[in-house]
Short mmCIF file of C-alpha atoms and ligand atoms in Angstrom, two decimals:
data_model
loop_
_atom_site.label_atom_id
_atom_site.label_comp_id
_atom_site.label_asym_id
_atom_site.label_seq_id
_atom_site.Cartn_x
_atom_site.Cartn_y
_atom_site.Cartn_z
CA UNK A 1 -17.07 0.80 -27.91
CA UNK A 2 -14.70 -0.73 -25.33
CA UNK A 3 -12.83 1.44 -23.29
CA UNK A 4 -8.74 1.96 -24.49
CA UNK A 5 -6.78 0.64 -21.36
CA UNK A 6 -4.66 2.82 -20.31
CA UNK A 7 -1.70 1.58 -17.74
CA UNK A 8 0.95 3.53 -15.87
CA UNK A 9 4.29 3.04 -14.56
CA UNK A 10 4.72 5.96 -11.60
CA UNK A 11 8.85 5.47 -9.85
CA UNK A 12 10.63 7.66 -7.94
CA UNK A 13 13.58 9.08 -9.15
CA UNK A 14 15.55 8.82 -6.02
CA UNK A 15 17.49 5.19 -6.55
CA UNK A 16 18.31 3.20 -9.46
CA UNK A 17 15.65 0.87 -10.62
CA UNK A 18 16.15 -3.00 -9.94
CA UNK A 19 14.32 -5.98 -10.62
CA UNK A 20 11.34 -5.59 -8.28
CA UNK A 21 10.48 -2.00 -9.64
CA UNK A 22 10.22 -3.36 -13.39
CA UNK A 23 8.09 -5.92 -12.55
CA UNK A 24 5.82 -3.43 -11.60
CA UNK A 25 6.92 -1.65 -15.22
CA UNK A 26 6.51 -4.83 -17.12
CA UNK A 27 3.48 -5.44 -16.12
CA UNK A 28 1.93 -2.72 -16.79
CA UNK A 29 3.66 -2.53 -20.36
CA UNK A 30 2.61 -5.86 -21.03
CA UNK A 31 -1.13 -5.33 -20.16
CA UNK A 32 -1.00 -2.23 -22.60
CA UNK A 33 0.27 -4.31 -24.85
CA UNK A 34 -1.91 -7.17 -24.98
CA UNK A 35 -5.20 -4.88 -24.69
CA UNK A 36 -3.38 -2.24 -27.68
CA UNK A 37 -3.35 0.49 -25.21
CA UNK A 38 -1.47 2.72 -23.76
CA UNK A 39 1.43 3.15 -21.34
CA UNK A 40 2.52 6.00 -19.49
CA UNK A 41 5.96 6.77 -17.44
CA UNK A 42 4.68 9.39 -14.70
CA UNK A 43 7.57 10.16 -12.22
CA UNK A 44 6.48 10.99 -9.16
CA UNK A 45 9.18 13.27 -8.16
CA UNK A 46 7.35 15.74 -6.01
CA UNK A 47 9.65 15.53 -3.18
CA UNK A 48 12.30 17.65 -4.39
CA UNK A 49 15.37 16.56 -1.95
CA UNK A 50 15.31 13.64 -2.89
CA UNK A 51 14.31 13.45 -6.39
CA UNK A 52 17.10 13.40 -9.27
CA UNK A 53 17.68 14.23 -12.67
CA UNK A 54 20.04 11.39 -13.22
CA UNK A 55 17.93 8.70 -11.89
CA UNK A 56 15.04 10.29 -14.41
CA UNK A 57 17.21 9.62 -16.76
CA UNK A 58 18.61 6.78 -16.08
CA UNK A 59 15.00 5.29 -15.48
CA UNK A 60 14.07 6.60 -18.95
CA UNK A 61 17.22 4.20 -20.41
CA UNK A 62 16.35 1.79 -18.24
CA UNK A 63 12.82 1.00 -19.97
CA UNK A 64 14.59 1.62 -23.18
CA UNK A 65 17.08 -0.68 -23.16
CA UNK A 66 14.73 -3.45 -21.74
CA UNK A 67 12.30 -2.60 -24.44
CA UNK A 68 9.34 -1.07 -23.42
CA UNK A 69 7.97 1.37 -25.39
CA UNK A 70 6.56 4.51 -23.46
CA UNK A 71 3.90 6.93 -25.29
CA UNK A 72 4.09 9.41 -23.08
CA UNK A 73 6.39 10.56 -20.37
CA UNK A 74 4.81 13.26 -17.30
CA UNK A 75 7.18 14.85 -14.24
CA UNK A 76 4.94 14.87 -11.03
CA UNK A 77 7.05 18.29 -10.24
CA UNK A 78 5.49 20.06 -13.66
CA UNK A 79 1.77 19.53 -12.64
CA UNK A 80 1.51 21.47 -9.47
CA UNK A 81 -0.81 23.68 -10.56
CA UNK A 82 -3.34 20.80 -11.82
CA UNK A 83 -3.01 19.81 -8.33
CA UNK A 84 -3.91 23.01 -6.42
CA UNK A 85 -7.09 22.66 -8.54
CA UNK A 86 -8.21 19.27 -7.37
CA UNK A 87 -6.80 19.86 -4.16
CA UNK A 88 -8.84 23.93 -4.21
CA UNK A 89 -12.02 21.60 -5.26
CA UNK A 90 -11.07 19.39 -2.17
CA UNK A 91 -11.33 22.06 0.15
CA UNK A 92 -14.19 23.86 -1.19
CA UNK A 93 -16.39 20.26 -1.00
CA UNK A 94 -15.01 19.75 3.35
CA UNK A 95 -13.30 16.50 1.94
CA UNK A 96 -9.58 18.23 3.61
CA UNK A 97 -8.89 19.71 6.71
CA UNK A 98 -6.36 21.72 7.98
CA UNK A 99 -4.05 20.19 11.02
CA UNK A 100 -1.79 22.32 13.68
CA UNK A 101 0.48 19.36 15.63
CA UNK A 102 4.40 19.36 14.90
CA UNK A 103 5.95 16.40 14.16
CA UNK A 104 6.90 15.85 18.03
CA UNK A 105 3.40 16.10 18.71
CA UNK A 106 2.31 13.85 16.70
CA UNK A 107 5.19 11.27 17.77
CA UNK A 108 3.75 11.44 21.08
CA UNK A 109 0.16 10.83 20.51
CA UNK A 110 1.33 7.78 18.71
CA UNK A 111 3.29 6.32 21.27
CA UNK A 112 0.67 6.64 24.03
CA UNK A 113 -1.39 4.98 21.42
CA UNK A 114 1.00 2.40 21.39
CA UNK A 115 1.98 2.20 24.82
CA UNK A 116 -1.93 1.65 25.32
CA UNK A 117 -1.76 -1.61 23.11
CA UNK A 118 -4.19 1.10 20.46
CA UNK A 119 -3.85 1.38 16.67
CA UNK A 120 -1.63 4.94 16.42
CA UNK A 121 -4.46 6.14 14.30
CA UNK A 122 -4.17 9.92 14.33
CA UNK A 123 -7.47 11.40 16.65
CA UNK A 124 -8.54 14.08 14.17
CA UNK A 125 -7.86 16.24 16.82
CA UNK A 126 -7.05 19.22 14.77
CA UNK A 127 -11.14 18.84 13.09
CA UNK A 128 -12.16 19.76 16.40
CA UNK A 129 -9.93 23.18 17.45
CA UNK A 130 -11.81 26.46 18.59
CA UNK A 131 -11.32 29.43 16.48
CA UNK A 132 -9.12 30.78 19.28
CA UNK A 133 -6.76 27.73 19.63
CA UNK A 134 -6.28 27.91 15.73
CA UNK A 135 -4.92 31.89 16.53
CA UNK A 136 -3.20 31.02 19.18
CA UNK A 137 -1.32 27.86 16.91
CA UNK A 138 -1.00 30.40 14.04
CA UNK A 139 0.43 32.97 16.35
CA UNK A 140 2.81 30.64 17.40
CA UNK A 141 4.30 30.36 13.98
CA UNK A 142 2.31 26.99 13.33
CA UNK A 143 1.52 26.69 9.66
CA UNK A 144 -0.94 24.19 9.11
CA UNK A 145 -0.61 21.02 6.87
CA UNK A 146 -3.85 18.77 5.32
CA UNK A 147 -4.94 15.49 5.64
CA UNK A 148 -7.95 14.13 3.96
CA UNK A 149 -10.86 12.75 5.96
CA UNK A 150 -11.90 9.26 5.26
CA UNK A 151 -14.87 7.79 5.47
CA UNK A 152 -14.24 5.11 8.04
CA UNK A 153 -16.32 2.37 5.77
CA UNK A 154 -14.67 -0.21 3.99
CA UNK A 155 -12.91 0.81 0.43
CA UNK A 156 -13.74 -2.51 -1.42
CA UNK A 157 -12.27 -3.83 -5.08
CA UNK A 158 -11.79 -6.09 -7.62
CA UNK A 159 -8.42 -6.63 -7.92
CA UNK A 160 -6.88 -7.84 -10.65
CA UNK A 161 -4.64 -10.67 -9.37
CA UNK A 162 -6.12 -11.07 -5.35
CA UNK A 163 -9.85 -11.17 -6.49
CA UNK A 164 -12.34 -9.65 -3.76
CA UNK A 165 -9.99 -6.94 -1.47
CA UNK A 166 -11.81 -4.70 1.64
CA UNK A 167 -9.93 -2.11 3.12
CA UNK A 168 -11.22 -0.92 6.28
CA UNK A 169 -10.34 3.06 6.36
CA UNK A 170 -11.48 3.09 10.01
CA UNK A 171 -8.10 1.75 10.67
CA UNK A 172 -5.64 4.09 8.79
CA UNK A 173 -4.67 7.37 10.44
CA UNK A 174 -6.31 10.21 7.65
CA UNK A 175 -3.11 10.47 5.08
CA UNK A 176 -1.88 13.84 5.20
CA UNK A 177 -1.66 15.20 1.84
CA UNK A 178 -0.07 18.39 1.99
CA UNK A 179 2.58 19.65 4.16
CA UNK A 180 3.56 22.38 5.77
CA UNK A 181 5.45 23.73 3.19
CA UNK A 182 2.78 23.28 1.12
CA UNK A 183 4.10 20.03 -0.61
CA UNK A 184 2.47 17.47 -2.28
CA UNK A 185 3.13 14.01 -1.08
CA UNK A 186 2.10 10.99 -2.72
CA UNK A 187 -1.66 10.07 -2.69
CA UNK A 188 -4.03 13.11 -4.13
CA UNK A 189 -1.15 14.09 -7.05
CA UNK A 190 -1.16 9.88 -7.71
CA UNK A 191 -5.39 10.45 -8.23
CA UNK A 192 -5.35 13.34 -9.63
CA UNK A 193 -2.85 12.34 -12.71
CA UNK A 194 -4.40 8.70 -12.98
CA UNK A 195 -7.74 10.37 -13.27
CA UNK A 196 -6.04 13.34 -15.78
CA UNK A 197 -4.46 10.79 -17.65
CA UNK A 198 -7.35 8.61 -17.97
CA UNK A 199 -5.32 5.42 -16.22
CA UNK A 200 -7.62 2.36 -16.31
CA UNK A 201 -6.23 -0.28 -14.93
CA UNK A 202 -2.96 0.68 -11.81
CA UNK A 203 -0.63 -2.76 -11.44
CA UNK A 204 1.25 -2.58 -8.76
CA UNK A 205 3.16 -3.79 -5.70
CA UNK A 206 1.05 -5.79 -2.90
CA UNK A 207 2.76 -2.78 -0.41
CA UNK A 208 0.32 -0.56 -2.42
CA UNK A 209 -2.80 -2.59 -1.28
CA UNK A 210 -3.96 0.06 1.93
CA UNK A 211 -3.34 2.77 -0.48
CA UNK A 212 -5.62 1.84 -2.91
CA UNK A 213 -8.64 1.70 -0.24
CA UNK A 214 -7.75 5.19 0.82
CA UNK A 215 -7.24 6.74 -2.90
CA UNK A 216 -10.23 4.88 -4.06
CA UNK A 217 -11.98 7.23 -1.06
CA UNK A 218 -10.18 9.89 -3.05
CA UNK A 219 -11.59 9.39 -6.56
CA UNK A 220 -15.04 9.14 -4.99
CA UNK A 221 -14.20 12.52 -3.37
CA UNK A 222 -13.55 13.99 -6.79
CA UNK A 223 -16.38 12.57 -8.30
CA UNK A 224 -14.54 10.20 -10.99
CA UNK A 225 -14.52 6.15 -11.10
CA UNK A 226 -11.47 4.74 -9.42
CA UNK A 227 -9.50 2.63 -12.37
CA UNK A 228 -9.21 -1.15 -12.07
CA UNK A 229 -6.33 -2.15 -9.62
CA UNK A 230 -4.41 -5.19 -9.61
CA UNK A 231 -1.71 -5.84 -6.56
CA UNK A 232 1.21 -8.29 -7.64
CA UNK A 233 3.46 -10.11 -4.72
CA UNK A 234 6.55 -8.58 -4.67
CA UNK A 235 10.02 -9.90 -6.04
CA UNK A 236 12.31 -11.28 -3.41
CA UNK A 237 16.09 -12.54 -3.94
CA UNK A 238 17.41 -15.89 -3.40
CA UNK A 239 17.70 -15.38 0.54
CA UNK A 240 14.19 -14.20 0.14
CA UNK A 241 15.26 -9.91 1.17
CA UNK A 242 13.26 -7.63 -1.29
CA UNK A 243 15.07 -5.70 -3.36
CA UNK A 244 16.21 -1.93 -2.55
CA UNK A 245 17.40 1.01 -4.16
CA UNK A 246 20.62 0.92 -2.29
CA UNK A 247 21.53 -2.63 -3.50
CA UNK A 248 22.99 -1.72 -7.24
CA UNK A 249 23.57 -5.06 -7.87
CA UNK A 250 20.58 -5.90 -8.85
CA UNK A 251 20.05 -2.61 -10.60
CA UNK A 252 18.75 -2.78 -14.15
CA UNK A 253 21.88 -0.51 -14.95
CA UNK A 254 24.20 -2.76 -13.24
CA UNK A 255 22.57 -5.99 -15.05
CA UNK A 256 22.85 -3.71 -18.56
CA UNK A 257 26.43 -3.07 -17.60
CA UNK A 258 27.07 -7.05 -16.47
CA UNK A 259 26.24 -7.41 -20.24
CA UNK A 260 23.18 -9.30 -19.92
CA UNK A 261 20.23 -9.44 -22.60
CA UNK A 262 17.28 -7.30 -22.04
CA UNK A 263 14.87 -10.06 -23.29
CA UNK A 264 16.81 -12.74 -20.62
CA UNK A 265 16.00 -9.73 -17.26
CA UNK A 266 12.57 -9.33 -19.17
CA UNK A 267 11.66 -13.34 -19.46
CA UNK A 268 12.73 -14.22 -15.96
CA UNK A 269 10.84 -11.76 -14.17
CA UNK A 270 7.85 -12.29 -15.82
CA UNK A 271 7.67 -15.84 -15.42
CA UNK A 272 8.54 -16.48 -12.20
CA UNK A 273 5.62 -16.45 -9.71
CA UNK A 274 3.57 -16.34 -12.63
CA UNK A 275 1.86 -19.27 -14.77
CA UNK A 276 4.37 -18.64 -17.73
CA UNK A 277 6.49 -21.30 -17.95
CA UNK A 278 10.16 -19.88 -17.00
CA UNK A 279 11.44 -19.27 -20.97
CA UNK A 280 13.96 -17.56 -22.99
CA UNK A 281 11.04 -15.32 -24.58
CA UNK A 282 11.78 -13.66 -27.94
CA UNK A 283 10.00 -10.35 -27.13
CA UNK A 284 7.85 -8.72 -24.75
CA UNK A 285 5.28 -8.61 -27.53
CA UNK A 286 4.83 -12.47 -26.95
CA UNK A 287 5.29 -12.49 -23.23
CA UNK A 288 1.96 -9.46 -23.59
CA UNK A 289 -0.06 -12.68 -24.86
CA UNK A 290 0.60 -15.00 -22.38
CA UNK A 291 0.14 -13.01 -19.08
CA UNK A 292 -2.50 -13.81 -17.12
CA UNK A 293 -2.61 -11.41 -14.05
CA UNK A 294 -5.33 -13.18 -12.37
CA UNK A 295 -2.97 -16.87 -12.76
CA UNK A 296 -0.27 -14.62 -10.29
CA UNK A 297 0.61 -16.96 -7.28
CA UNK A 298 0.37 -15.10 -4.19
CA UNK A 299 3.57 -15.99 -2.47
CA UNK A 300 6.65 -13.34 -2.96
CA UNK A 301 8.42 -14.18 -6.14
CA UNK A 302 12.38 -15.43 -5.96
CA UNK A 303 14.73 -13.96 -8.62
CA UNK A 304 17.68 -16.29 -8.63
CA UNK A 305 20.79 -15.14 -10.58
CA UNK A 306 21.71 -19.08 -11.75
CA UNK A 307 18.34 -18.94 -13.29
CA UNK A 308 18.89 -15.50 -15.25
CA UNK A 309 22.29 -16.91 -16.47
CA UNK A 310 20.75 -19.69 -18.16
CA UNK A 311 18.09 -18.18 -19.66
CA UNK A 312 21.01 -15.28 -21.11
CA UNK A 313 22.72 -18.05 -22.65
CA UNK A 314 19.92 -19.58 -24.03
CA UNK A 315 19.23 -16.13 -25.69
CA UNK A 316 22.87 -15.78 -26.52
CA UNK A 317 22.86 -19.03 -28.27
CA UNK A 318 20.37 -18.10 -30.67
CA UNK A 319 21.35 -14.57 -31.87
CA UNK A 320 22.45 -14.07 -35.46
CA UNK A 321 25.85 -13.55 -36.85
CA UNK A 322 25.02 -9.75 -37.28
CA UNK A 323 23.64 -9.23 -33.57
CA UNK A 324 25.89 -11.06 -31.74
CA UNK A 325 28.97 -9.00 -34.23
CA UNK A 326 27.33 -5.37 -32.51
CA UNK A 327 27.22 -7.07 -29.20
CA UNK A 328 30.70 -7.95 -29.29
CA UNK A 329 31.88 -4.66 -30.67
CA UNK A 330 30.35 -2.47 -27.95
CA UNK A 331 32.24 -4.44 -25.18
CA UNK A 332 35.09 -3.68 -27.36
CA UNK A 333 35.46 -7.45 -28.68
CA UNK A 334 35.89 -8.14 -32.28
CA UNK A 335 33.77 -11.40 -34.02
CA UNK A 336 35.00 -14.00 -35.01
CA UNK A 337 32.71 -16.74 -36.37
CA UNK A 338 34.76 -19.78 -35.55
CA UNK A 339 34.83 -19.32 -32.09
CA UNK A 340 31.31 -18.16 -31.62
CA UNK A 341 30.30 -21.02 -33.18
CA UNK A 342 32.08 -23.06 -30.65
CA UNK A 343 31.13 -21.55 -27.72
CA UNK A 344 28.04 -19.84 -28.05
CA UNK A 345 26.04 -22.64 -26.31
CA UNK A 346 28.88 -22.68 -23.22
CA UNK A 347 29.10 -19.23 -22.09
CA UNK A 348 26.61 -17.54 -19.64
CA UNK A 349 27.50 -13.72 -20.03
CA UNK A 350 28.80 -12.15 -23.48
CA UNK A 351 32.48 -11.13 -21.54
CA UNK A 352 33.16 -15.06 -21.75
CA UNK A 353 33.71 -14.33 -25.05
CA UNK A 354 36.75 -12.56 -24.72
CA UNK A 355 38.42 -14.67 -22.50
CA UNK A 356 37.77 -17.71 -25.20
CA UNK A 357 38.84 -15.64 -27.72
CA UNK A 358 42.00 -14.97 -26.10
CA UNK A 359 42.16 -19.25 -25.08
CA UNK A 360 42.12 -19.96 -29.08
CA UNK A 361 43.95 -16.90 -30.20
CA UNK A 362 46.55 -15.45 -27.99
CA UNK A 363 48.10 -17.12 -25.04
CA UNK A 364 47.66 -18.55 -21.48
CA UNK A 365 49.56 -19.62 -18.50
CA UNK A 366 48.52 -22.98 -16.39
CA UNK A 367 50.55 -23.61 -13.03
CA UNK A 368 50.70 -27.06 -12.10
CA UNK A 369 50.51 -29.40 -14.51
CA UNK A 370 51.36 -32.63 -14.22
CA UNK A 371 54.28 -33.51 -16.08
CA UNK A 372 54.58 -36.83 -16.67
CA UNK A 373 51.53 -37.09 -18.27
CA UNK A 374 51.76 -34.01 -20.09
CA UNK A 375 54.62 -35.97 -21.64
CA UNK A 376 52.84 -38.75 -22.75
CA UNK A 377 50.03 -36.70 -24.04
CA UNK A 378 52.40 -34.79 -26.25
CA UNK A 379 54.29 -38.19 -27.40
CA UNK A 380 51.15 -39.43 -28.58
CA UNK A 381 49.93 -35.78 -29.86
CA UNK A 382 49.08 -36.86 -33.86
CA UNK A 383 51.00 -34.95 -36.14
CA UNK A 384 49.03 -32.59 -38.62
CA UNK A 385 46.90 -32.38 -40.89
CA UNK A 386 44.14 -32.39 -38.04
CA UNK A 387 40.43 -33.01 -38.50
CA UNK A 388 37.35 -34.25 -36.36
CA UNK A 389 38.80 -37.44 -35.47
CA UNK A 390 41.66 -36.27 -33.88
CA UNK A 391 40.70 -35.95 -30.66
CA UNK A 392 39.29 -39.14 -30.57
CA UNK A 393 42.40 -40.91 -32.08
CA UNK A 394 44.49 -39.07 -29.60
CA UNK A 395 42.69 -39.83 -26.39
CA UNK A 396 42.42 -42.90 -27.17
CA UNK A 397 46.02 -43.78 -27.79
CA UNK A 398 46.67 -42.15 -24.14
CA UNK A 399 43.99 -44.77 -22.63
CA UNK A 400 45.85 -47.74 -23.98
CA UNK A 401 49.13 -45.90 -22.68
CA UNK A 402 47.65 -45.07 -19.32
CA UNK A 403 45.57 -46.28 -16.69
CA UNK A 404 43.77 -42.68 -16.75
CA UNK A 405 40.13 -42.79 -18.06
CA UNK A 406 37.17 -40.56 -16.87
CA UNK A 407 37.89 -36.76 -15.05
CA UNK A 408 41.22 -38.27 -14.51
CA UNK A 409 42.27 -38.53 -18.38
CA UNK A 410 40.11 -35.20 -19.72
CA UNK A 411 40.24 -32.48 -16.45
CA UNK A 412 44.21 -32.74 -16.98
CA UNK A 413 44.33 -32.03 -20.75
CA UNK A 414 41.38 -29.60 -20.71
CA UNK A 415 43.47 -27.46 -18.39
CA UNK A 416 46.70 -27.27 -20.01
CA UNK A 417 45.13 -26.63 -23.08
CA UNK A 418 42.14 -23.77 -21.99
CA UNK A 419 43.78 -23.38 -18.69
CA UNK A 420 39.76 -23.89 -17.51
CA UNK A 421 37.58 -26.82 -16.03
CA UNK A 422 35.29 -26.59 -18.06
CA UNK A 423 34.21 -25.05 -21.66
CA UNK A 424 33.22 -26.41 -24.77
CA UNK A 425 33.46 -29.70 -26.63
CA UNK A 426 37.70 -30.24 -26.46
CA UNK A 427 37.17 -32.25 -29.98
CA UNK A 428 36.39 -28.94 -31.54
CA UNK A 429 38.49 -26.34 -29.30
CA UNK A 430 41.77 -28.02 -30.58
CA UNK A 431 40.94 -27.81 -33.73
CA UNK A 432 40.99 -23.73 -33.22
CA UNK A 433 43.75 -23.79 -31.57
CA UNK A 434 45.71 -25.95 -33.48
CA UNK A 435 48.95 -27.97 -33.35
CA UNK A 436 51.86 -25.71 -32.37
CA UNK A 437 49.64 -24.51 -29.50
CA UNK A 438 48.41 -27.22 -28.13
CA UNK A 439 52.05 -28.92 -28.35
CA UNK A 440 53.24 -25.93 -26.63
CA UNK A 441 50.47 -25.34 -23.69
CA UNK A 442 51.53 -29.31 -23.01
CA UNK A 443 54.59 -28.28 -22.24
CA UNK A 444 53.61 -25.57 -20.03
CA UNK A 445 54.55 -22.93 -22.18
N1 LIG B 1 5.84 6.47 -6.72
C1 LIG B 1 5.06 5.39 -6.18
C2 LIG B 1 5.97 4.22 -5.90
O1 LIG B 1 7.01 4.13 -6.51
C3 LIG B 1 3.97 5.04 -7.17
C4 LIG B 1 3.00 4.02 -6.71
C5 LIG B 1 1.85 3.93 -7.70
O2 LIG B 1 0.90 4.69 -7.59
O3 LIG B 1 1.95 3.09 -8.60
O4 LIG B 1 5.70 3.40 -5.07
#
């Protein structure tokens, strides 16, 4: 029997999730997906001042709204106990130790390091204290805090997307893994739950590459297989800055908020840096059959903004009636078929909508226009009825009248009329807007 693949997506709840993180999320989801497994949202929120409840949340609608499907959601913060266990085994096997140096301490060992041209690879210092340097430390007031040893051999894998990957633990520092206060940080509870959860294949960010060496160490220590890792370049934006927490505008909240479609944030980060083909896809379902982890280029990937545009309108363009109707009513827009019609292949964002609605329905003010031929236009405006020749007839007749042709004949009339530069087909715009309107808007009314 093969082996269900199960895949995890592990933030921290201490930021808003943007771009980069749910590529990380994605493709994860999508490797569930194409193997029918599982996916799991773990939130790694042991460090409790900076962990939130709203960003939890907010990460929990996040995935929702972009349409991955989660089977089962842990908190990092609820498993404690699971973790004393491990970590209890940890100790009992001599695969811990205990260290005494403060913070300070510590910052000066590394800058001597430093200063010396040397690795600041912590000296293990603390495996090597006399039972009466340990009282003395204690009776200080020292309380101690853990690190786990490593081997010092290479940690090698398979990895997913960069092939053959060696990392030589003789050149990281041995993480600590508890502190002081007797807090958790990140790599034994990240072990411990992959190996609870039965995780078997960990996507993530290439920053996670020297952490996978020293957790695979980790597994081994606990006696389990490590799962199959795969490290993906990370997601850069057009200036080629990774993303951060602190930049919202790139948040998946804030893109939700600009109004753009799940499916348009979903196809563009999967395809770019990838070997999909950048498309409007239809569903993550289809995306799932398509990725190829092991096509990933290894350069950072650019999310451009122009290119997420297009590929919402694309998307926009091809909703139904009835989806496009419950669009438009939750930004407080009502449908109307006619215009949608007309636009819908135009417009980049859904709030375009209004603002055409309001062109072709209500009213508009445009400065500057220049009279004269705003004269002739409306002399030679046909009277109604009006149909799909007008336009044509119309422009026409102000060629032969004028000398205008080109930007110079349509920019004029498309401004008076939409007060825009550009927008849809004018042929079909008038039509909506209709005689009196037009007549008037000519006149700068
Ligand atoms: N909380 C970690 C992060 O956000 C999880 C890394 C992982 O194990 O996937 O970087």
């Amino acid at each position: 029997m093969t082996e269900k693949i199960i895949t995890r997506f592990a933030p921290s709840p201490t930021g808003l999730l943007h771009v980069g993180n749910i590529r990380t999320a994605l493709f994860n989801y999508l490797f569930s997906l194409k193997f029918s497994g599982n996916f799991i949202l773990r939130i790694d929120d042991t460090d409790t001042q900076r962990s939130k409840e709203e960003y939890t949340n907010q990460i929990i609608e996040d995935l929702n709204w972009l349409g991955v499907k989660v089977d089962k959601i842990f908190k990092q913060s609820e498993r404690l106990e699971i973790y004393n266990k491990y970590f209890q085994d940890l100790i009992d096997k001599a695969f811990v130790y205990k260290c005494y140096e403060t913070p300070d301490e510590l910052d000066s060992k590394r800058k001597r390091l430093v200063a010396r041209r040397m690795p600041p690879i912590y000296d293990r210092a603390s495996l090597f204290l006399s039972e009466q340097e340990i009282k003395k430390y204690i009776d200080e007031g020292r309380k101690p805090y853990w690190r786990f040893k490593l081997s010092g051999k290479r940690s090698n894998f398979d990895d997913l997307v960069r092939g053959e990957v060696s990392v030589d633990t003789s050149a990281q520092s041995d993480p600590v893994i508890v502190r002081e206060d007797g807090g958790f940080l990140y790599n034994l509870p990240s072990v411990i739950d992959d190996i609870d959860m039965g995780v078997t294949n960990i996507i993530r960010g290439e920053d996670h590459v020297t952490n996978s060496g020293i957790q695979i160490e980790m597994f081994e220590a606990i006696g389990k297989k490590p799962p199959t890792f795969g490290h993906h370049p990370l997601l850069v934006d057009e200036n080629g800055e990774p993303f951060s927490k602190r930049n919202s505008a790139a948040s998946i909240k804030g893109l939700k908020e600009k109004n753009f479609e799940p499916m348009a944030v979903n196809s563009l980060n999967i395809s770019i840096g990838t070997s999909i083909e950048v498309n409007a896809f239809q569903s993550l379902e289809v995306i799932s059959k398509e990725l190829e982890l092991s096509q990933l280029g290894r350069a950072p990937a650019r999310f451009s903004m122009s290119q997420l545009f297009k590929l919402n309108s694309n998307i926009l363009s091809r909703l139904d009636t009835e989806a496009v109707s419950e669009r438009l009513n939750s930004i407080g827009a009502v449908m109307d078929e006619e215009i949608w019609e007309i636009i819908k292949s135009n417009i980049n964002n859904l709030p375009e909508y209004k603002n055409w609605y309001n062109i072709v329905r209500g009213s508009i003010k445009v400065d500057d226009l220049d009279g004269d031929f705003m004269k002739l236009a409306l002399d030679l405006l046909p009277p109604e009825p009006w149909g799909d020749d007008t336009w044509a007839d119309w422009i026409s007749k102000i060629k032969e009248s004028s000398d205008r042709k080109g930007k110079d004949l349509f920019l004029p009339l498309r401004r008076a009329i939409t007060g825009l530069n550009a927008g849809p087909e004018l042929k079909k715009i008038i039509l909506l807007i209709g005689y009196n309107k037009v007549k008037n808007r000519l006149l700068g009314n």
